[in-house]
Amino acid sequence: MQVAVITSHFFMLLNIAIKVVENEMNKILWLLAGGLLSPLLLTKMVLAKTVELTSPDGKIVVAISDDKNPSYRIEMAGEVAITKSSLGLRFKKSAELGEGFTISKVKRHSVDSSWQQPWGERKTVNDQHNEITVTFSHTREKSNHFNVIFRAFNDGVGFRYEVPKQKGLAGDIEITNELTAFAVSDANNSTAWWIPSRGWNRYEYLYQTSNVESVDRVHTPFTFKYPSGLHISIHEAALVDYAGMTLQQQRGGILKADLTPWSDGILVKKKAGFTTPWRTIQISKDAVGLLNSDLILNLNEPSKLEDTSWIKPGKYVGIWWGMHVGENTWGSGDKHGATTSETMRYMDFAAEYGFDGVLVEGWNIGWDGDWYFNGDVFNFTKAYNDFDMKAVTKHGHQKGVKLIGHHETSGNVTNYRNQMNDAFALYQKHGISQVKTGYVADGGNIKRIDKNGIVRKEWHDGQFMVNEYLHNIKQAAKYNISINTHEPIKDTGLRRTYPNWIAREGARGQEYNAWGSPPNPPEHAAILPFTRMLSGPMDFTPGTFDMGFKGLGDKSDRPQTTLAKQLALYVVIYSPIQMASDLPRNYLANMPAFQFIRDVPTDWAESKAIAGVVGDYVAYARKERNGNDWFVGALTDEKARNLTLKLDFLDKSIRYQAQIYRDGKKANWIDNPYEMIIEQKEVSYQDVLMLPLATSGGAAIRFKALN
Ligand code: NOJ
Ligand code: CA
């Protein structure tokens, strides 16, 4: 029972314990003390109010209260998920929306609907939730009301602030602090998987595993597990025109919103009458439950693009790995990768083996010298002399293969913006419908030139760049171009609203196995699904067939997976575009294994995570969008294990040929990464497969429908 008694400054204090139930009692009681006291002792009593919101299945309960400060807490099946946590905003020029506010109104609403994705992990997404809009008010004249809208789903909670235009909050508004907190009840004994925020390497850090209490500043999705096994992941949805939210621990277990600032220190700049992105808390009794959630997508707006038929999922190869392993260069010279003849050679390979596109990096002027620092000189419409865009796109057209464009900005976004429309127009003219962008620059070092000609340096995840990335997506849409953003802002589900935002990087990808120091460790791909991947598709670029490009000797300096695990990645790490990232010759040298990459689709009717423990292993089953085949990918960390795979996800009326690619008996990533067994078996939904996974191994299966 929450009771607070507040007296206005000249009235007497009176302690009365009353459980306040919404709508049953007016929260402000005026009491005459038995008529014995003079009207001067009239007591204004304000009772703290708590309102509750329950998920459709009744298991999740959100309690929103105005006891001292606006706050919320969340329980799942009687267990505390988030303990009492603050809500509120602070501004540069007006008084805080927080302390002293009380609940003055609530409005409720429920939704039970579904919608369809043009591409995705599943075709139909169900959106079932209960919503409450809680109005917090203050007795003062100005800056005296705001709403918090909560939605409770069966798999978590989202909430956002809605600040109406009002006296004291009119015109330009600068946010200096978001008071939102996520308090963890047993931080010392809860395990978290996280990457640090506000660092030079953006989102490309190795995941750390620690108790919650030892984290300082972290990116979201921030995933942790209570000792009971309850899994939580904190993130945000629909990050539009606002700073990215990272988290900073305040004191044991209180993770507070830590918005990434502008170069001038302000966190967020808004016009009066604004809403914030949704703060999201996914909750599940086990790790796998986190994976089977559409909460983030459901909190995004429906598509703003009416016609999405030009947005095509697919597989691609590219003039890419050669640069990362040092066989080619982006810049001009003897080893220049992006030549007309090399592009045609890749297009022939792509056509022969069923790929849709060929990515070509290093085609445009600006790569010479140290391209990391060439942001000022990149030209997005001028090709090197040895790259003939017209000839290669014509060749591709004849072969049924598209050129995939590339815009590396090296972090000078003004230079890019000045050329953006011309650059897209050029690509559209040549029939290019997908572009990979890049923003290689250290965190906090994105260069922009403001309207006064002054150079400013911004973070990749501050409000300026949040807007810049989206501007790029919206412009691209005008030219029917889809974007795959590297060094991106994290995903917050905006692919629902802008389905041409087809993929992004935003974590350590496969490229770290070429030059990363260290490369991605065996546990990396067993952590990603439960962290980064909760936010949306990733262009991870799997498919390394030659682990020995630097020799197999130094284990600390090469890909730390088996070959079968490379295949599993195509199913585990979701993206509507998947790259076969190795050199064509390495695929030609192992055609039986390559067959799986040729067969695996990238667009799904249904997806189900079927097993997994964060950082240990994971298994997914996905059904192709346009057919009856199912695919499974399973992978493990450094520990070999046997996975028992029940096939009960398969359609009951269909028999399947299981085409299994799994680690050989003696396979292990350290000294036998290639040994693989490829076998076929006829199976049905009643069968169970035993899959031995080697150290950092995996399994990939196509269930080919036979009837
Ligand atoms: C970083 C990207 O992640 C990588 O894929 C690309 O090759 C380089 N930037 C160059 O643009
Ligand atoms: Ca990168």
Short mmCIF file of N, CA and C in Angstrom, two decimals, residues 20-127:
data_model
loop_
_atom_site.label_atom_id
_atom_site.label_comp_id
_atom_site.label_asym_id
_atom_site.label_seq_id
_atom_site.Cartn_x
_atom_site.Cartn_y
_atom_site.Cartn_z
N VAL A 20 -5.33 3.85 -2.15
CA VAL A 20 -6.01 4.61 -3.19
C VAL A 20 -6.24 3.73 -4.40
N VAL A 21 -7.46 3.59 -4.76
CA VAL A 21 -7.77 2.82 -5.96
C VAL A 21 -8.27 3.82 -7.00
N GLU A 22 -7.74 3.69 -8.18
CA GLU A 22 -8.06 4.61 -9.25
C GLU A 22 -9.57 4.78 -9.39
N ASN A 23 -10.01 5.97 -9.57
CA ASN A 23 -11.41 6.35 -9.78
C ASN A 23 -12.30 6.15 -8.56
N GLU A 24 -11.80 5.56 -7.53
CA GLU A 24 -12.66 5.35 -6.38
C GLU A 24 -12.61 6.52 -5.42
N MET A 25 -11.58 7.24 -5.46
CA MET A 25 -11.45 8.31 -4.49
C MET A 25 -10.78 9.51 -5.13
N ASN A 26 -11.31 10.64 -4.90
CA ASN A 26 -10.65 11.83 -5.38
C ASN A 26 -9.34 11.96 -4.63
N LYS A 27 -8.25 12.20 -5.36
CA LYS A 27 -6.96 12.19 -4.68
C LYS A 27 -6.76 13.38 -3.77
N ILE A 28 -7.46 14.47 -3.99
CA ILE A 28 -7.28 15.61 -3.10
C ILE A 28 -8.47 15.67 -2.15
N LEU A 29 -8.24 15.46 -0.91
CA LEU A 29 -9.32 15.50 0.07
C LEU A 29 -9.20 16.76 0.89
N TRP A 30 -10.32 17.40 1.02
CA TRP A 30 -10.32 18.56 1.90
C TRP A 30 -11.05 18.15 3.19
N LEU A 31 -10.33 18.16 4.28
CA LEU A 31 -10.94 17.72 5.53
C LEU A 31 -11.04 18.87 6.52
N LEU A 32 -12.19 18.99 7.11
CA LEU A 32 -12.30 19.90 8.25
C LEU A 32 -12.15 19.02 9.47
N ALA A 33 -11.19 19.26 10.28
CA ALA A 33 -10.92 18.36 11.40
C ALA A 33 -12.08 18.39 12.40
N GLY A 34 -13.07 17.54 12.07
CA GLY A 34 -14.22 17.36 12.94
C GLY A 34 -14.99 18.64 13.23
N GLY A 35 -14.79 19.66 12.44
CA GLY A 35 -15.47 20.92 12.65
C GLY A 35 -14.94 21.68 13.85
N LEU A 36 -13.99 21.05 14.54
CA LEU A 36 -13.45 21.68 15.74
C LEU A 36 -12.38 22.70 15.40
N LEU A 37 -11.78 22.49 14.25
CA LEU A 37 -10.68 23.36 13.89
C LEU A 37 -11.18 24.50 13.02
N SER A 38 -10.51 25.55 13.10
CA SER A 38 -10.91 26.71 12.31
C SER A 38 -10.63 26.43 10.85
N PRO A 39 -11.28 27.13 9.95
CA PRO A 39 -11.03 26.94 8.52
C PRO A 39 -9.56 27.08 8.17
N LEU A 40 -8.80 27.77 9.01
CA LEU A 40 -7.38 27.92 8.72
C LEU A 40 -6.63 26.59 8.81
N LEU A 41 -7.24 25.67 9.54
CA LEU A 41 -6.58 24.37 9.66
C LEU A 41 -7.10 23.37 8.63
N LEU A 42 -7.79 23.95 7.68
CA LEU A 42 -8.27 23.13 6.56
C LEU A 42 -7.08 22.36 5.99
N THR A 43 -7.20 21.09 5.88
CA THR A 43 -6.05 20.29 5.48
C THR A 43 -6.18 19.83 4.04
N LYS A 44 -5.17 20.13 3.29
CA LYS A 44 -5.14 19.62 1.92
C LYS A 44 -4.29 18.36 1.93
N MET A 45 -4.89 17.26 1.66
CA MET A 45 -4.17 16.01 1.75
C MET A 45 -4.01 15.41 0.36
N VAL A 46 -2.81 15.14 0.00
CA VAL A 46 -2.60 14.54 -1.32
C VAL A 46 -2.12 13.12 -1.11
N LEU A 47 -2.88 12.19 -1.57
CA LEU A 47 -2.51 10.80 -1.38
C LEU A 47 -1.78 10.31 -2.62
N ALA A 48 -0.68 9.63 -2.40
CA ALA A 48 0.04 9.10 -3.56
C ALA A 48 -0.88 8.14 -4.30
N LYS A 49 -0.80 8.20 -5.57
CA LYS A 49 -1.69 7.39 -6.36
C LYS A 49 -0.88 6.39 -7.18
N THR A 50 -1.40 5.20 -7.27
CA THR A 50 -0.75 4.19 -8.10
C THR A 50 -1.79 3.63 -9.06
N VAL A 51 -1.44 3.60 -10.32
CA VAL A 51 -2.34 2.98 -11.29
C VAL A 51 -1.62 1.79 -11.90
N GLU A 52 -2.40 0.80 -12.29
CA GLU A 52 -1.78 -0.43 -12.79
C GLU A 52 -2.18 -0.73 -14.22
N LEU A 53 -1.25 -1.31 -14.93
CA LEU A 53 -1.51 -1.77 -16.29
C LEU A 53 -1.05 -3.22 -16.36
N THR A 54 -1.88 -4.06 -16.97
CA THR A 54 -1.58 -5.49 -17.02
C THR A 54 -1.46 -5.94 -18.46
N SER A 55 -0.57 -6.89 -18.71
CA SER A 55 -0.45 -7.42 -20.07
C SER A 55 -1.69 -8.25 -20.40
N PRO A 56 -1.95 -8.48 -21.69
CA PRO A 56 -3.16 -9.23 -22.07
C PRO A 56 -3.26 -10.59 -21.37
N ASP A 57 -2.14 -11.27 -21.14
CA ASP A 57 -2.22 -12.57 -20.45
C ASP A 57 -2.20 -12.43 -18.93
N GLY A 58 -2.16 -11.23 -18.44
CA GLY A 58 -2.24 -10.99 -17.00
C GLY A 58 -0.94 -11.16 -16.25
N LYS A 59 0.13 -11.61 -16.93
CA LYS A 59 1.35 -11.94 -16.19
C LYS A 59 2.21 -10.72 -15.87
N ILE A 60 2.24 -9.76 -16.77
CA ILE A 60 3.07 -8.58 -16.53
C ILE A 60 2.20 -7.48 -15.93
N VAL A 61 2.67 -6.92 -14.82
CA VAL A 61 1.93 -5.83 -14.18
C VAL A 61 2.86 -4.63 -14.04
N VAL A 62 2.43 -3.51 -14.61
CA VAL A 62 3.19 -2.27 -14.48
C VAL A 62 2.44 -1.39 -13.48
N ALA A 63 3.14 -0.93 -12.46
CA ALA A 63 2.51 -0.04 -11.48
C ALA A 63 3.14 1.33 -11.63
N ILE A 64 2.31 2.31 -11.97
CA ILE A 64 2.82 3.67 -12.20
C ILE A 64 2.34 4.51 -11.02
N SER A 65 3.28 5.24 -10.42
CA SER A 65 2.95 5.92 -9.17
C SER A 65 3.46 7.36 -9.17
N ASP A 66 2.85 8.17 -8.33
CA ASP A 66 3.35 9.54 -8.17
C ASP A 66 3.89 9.77 -6.77
N ASP A 67 4.21 8.70 -6.08
CA ASP A 67 4.75 8.79 -4.73
C ASP A 67 6.11 9.48 -4.76
N LYS A 68 6.17 10.67 -4.29
CA LYS A 68 7.36 11.55 -4.31
C LYS A 68 7.69 12.02 -5.73
N ASN A 69 8.05 11.09 -6.58
CA ASN A 69 8.34 11.42 -7.98
C ASN A 69 7.54 10.48 -8.87
N PRO A 70 7.28 10.89 -10.09
CA PRO A 70 6.68 9.93 -11.02
C PRO A 70 7.60 8.70 -11.14
N SER A 71 7.02 7.53 -11.09
CA SER A 71 7.84 6.32 -11.17
C SER A 71 7.01 5.17 -11.71
N TYR A 72 7.70 4.09 -12.02
CA TYR A 72 7.01 2.88 -12.44
C TYR A 72 7.77 1.69 -11.90
N ARG A 73 7.10 0.58 -11.82
CA ARG A 73 7.78 -0.68 -11.50
C ARG A 73 7.09 -1.79 -12.26
N ILE A 74 7.81 -2.87 -12.52
CA ILE A 74 7.23 -3.94 -13.35
C ILE A 74 7.43 -5.29 -12.67
N GLU A 75 6.37 -6.07 -12.68
CA GLU A 75 6.46 -7.46 -12.21
C GLU A 75 6.06 -8.40 -13.32
N MET A 76 6.66 -9.57 -13.31
CA MET A 76 6.24 -10.62 -14.25
C MET A 76 5.94 -11.85 -13.42
N ALA A 77 4.72 -12.35 -13.50
CA ALA A 77 4.27 -13.52 -12.75
C ALA A 77 4.67 -13.41 -11.28
N GLY A 78 4.48 -12.28 -10.71
CA GLY A 78 4.74 -12.08 -9.29
C GLY A 78 6.18 -11.76 -8.94
N GLU A 79 7.08 -11.85 -9.92
CA GLU A 79 8.50 -11.55 -9.64
C GLU A 79 8.84 -10.14 -10.14
N VAL A 80 9.64 -9.46 -9.34
CA VAL A 80 10.01 -8.10 -9.74
C VAL A 80 10.93 -8.14 -10.95
N ALA A 81 10.56 -7.43 -12.01
CA ALA A 81 11.40 -7.33 -13.20
C ALA A 81 12.20 -6.02 -13.14
N ILE A 82 11.51 -4.93 -12.84
CA ILE A 82 12.14 -3.62 -12.68
C ILE A 82 11.57 -3.05 -11.38
N THR A 83 12.43 -2.71 -10.44
CA THR A 83 11.91 -2.12 -9.19
C THR A 83 11.61 -0.65 -9.45
N LYS A 84 11.03 -0.03 -8.42
CA LYS A 84 10.57 1.35 -8.57
C LYS A 84 11.64 2.22 -9.24
N SER A 85 11.29 2.84 -10.36
CA SER A 85 12.25 3.58 -11.18
C SER A 85 11.68 4.92 -11.60
N SER A 86 12.54 5.91 -11.63
CA SER A 86 12.10 7.28 -11.90
C SER A 86 11.67 7.51 -13.34
N LEU A 87 10.81 8.51 -13.48
CA LEU A 87 10.40 9.02 -14.78
C LEU A 87 10.58 10.54 -14.76
N GLY A 88 10.84 11.14 -15.89
CA GLY A 88 10.88 12.60 -15.93
C GLY A 88 11.90 13.15 -16.91
N LEU A 89 11.80 14.45 -17.14
CA LEU A 89 12.70 15.15 -18.07
C LEU A 89 13.14 16.47 -17.45
N ARG A 90 14.38 16.86 -17.74
CA ARG A 90 14.84 18.19 -17.34
C ARG A 90 15.20 19.01 -18.57
N PHE A 91 15.03 20.32 -18.44
CA PHE A 91 15.22 21.22 -19.57
C PHE A 91 16.20 22.33 -19.23
N LYS A 92 16.73 22.93 -20.28
CA LYS A 92 17.67 24.02 -20.03
C LYS A 92 16.94 25.25 -19.48
N LYS A 93 15.75 25.53 -20.06
CA LYS A 93 15.11 26.79 -19.70
C LYS A 93 13.83 26.66 -18.89
N SER A 94 13.29 25.47 -18.74
CA SER A 94 12.06 25.39 -17.93
C SER A 94 12.25 24.39 -16.79
N ALA A 95 11.29 24.43 -15.89
CA ALA A 95 11.39 23.58 -14.71
C ALA A 95 11.18 22.12 -15.09
N GLU A 96 11.72 21.26 -14.28
CA GLU A 96 11.68 19.80 -14.50
C GLU A 96 10.25 19.26 -14.59
N LEU A 97 10.07 18.31 -15.48
CA LEU A 97 8.85 17.50 -15.45
C LEU A 97 9.22 16.26 -14.66
N GLY A 98 8.83 16.24 -13.41
CA GLY A 98 9.24 15.12 -12.55
C GLY A 98 8.79 15.37 -11.13
N GLU A 99 9.71 15.88 -10.32
CA GLU A 99 9.43 16.06 -8.91
C GLU A 99 8.19 16.92 -8.68
N GLY A 100 7.33 16.48 -7.78
CA GLY A 100 6.16 17.27 -7.41
C GLY A 100 4.95 17.06 -8.32
N PHE A 101 5.09 16.24 -9.34
CA PHE A 101 3.95 15.99 -10.23
C PHE A 101 3.10 14.84 -9.66
N THR A 102 1.82 14.94 -9.89
CA THR A 102 0.93 13.88 -9.42
C THR A 102 0.06 13.39 -10.57
N ILE A 103 -0.44 12.20 -10.41
CA ILE A 103 -1.28 11.62 -11.47
C ILE A 103 -2.64 12.31 -11.45
N SER A 104 -3.03 12.90 -12.57
CA SER A 104 -4.30 13.61 -12.58
C SER A 104 -5.34 12.94 -13.48
N LYS A 105 -4.88 12.09 -14.37
CA LYS A 105 -5.83 11.48 -15.31
C LYS A 105 -5.24 10.21 -15.89
N VAL A 106 -6.08 9.25 -16.18
CA VAL A 106 -5.60 8.09 -16.95
C VAL A 106 -6.59 7.76 -18.05
N LYS A 107 -6.06 7.22 -19.10
CA LYS A 107 -6.90 6.82 -20.23
C LYS A 107 -6.42 5.44 -20.66
N ARG A 108 -7.34 4.55 -20.94
CA ARG A 108 -6.92 3.18 -21.28
C ARG A 108 -7.36 2.79 -22.68
N HIS A 109 -6.66 1.81 -23.22
CA HIS A 109 -6.92 1.41 -24.60
C HIS A 109 -6.32 0.01 -24.79
N SER A 110 -6.97 -0.83 -25.58
CA SER A 110 -6.41 -2.16 -25.84
C SER A 110 -6.38 -2.44 -27.34
N VAL A 111 -5.39 -3.20 -27.74
CA VAL A 111 -5.23 -3.53 -29.16
C VAL A 111 -5.02 -5.03 -29.30
N ASP A 112 -5.71 -5.62 -30.27
CA ASP A 112 -5.46 -7.01 -30.62
C ASP A 112 -5.56 -7.09 -32.14
N SER A 113 -4.42 -6.95 -32.79
CA SER A 113 -4.46 -6.88 -34.25
C SER A 113 -3.22 -7.56 -34.82
N SER A 114 -3.12 -7.53 -36.12
CA SER A 114 -1.90 -8.05 -36.74
C SER A 114 -1.61 -7.23 -37.99
N TRP A 115 -0.38 -7.31 -38.44
CA TRP A 115 0.01 -6.56 -39.63
C TRP A 115 1.06 -7.38 -40.36
N GLN A 116 1.32 -6.99 -41.62
CA GLN A 116 2.24 -7.81 -42.42
C GLN A 116 3.51 -7.06 -42.77
N GLN A 117 4.59 -7.80 -42.76
CA GLN A 117 5.88 -7.21 -43.12
C GLN A 117 6.16 -7.47 -44.60
N PRO A 118 6.65 -6.48 -45.33
CA PRO A 118 6.99 -6.73 -46.73
C PRO A 118 8.13 -7.75 -46.84
N TRP A 119 9.01 -7.75 -45.85
CA TRP A 119 10.05 -8.76 -45.73
C TRP A 119 10.32 -8.87 -44.23
N GLY A 120 10.88 -9.98 -43.82
CA GLY A 120 11.15 -10.07 -42.39
C GLY A 120 11.32 -11.48 -41.89
N GLU A 121 11.41 -11.61 -40.59
CA GLU A 121 11.55 -12.92 -39.95
C GLU A 121 10.24 -13.69 -40.01
N ARG A 122 9.14 -12.96 -40.14
CA ARG A 122 7.85 -13.60 -40.30
C ARG A 122 6.95 -12.67 -41.10
N LYS A 123 5.98 -13.29 -41.75
CA LYS A 123 5.12 -12.46 -42.59
C LYS A 123 4.13 -11.66 -41.73
N THR A 124 3.47 -12.37 -40.83
CA THR A 124 2.42 -11.72 -40.05
C THR A 124 2.91 -11.49 -38.62
N VAL A 125 2.74 -10.28 -38.16
CA VAL A 125 3.15 -9.92 -36.80
C VAL A 125 1.90 -9.61 -35.99
N ASN A 126 1.77 -10.27 -34.85
CA ASN A 126 0.62 -9.98 -33.98
C ASN A 126 0.97 -8.88 -33.00
N ASP A 127 0.03 -8.00 -32.84
CA ASP A 127 0.23 -6.89 -31.89
C ASP A 127 -0.93 -6.92 -30.90
#
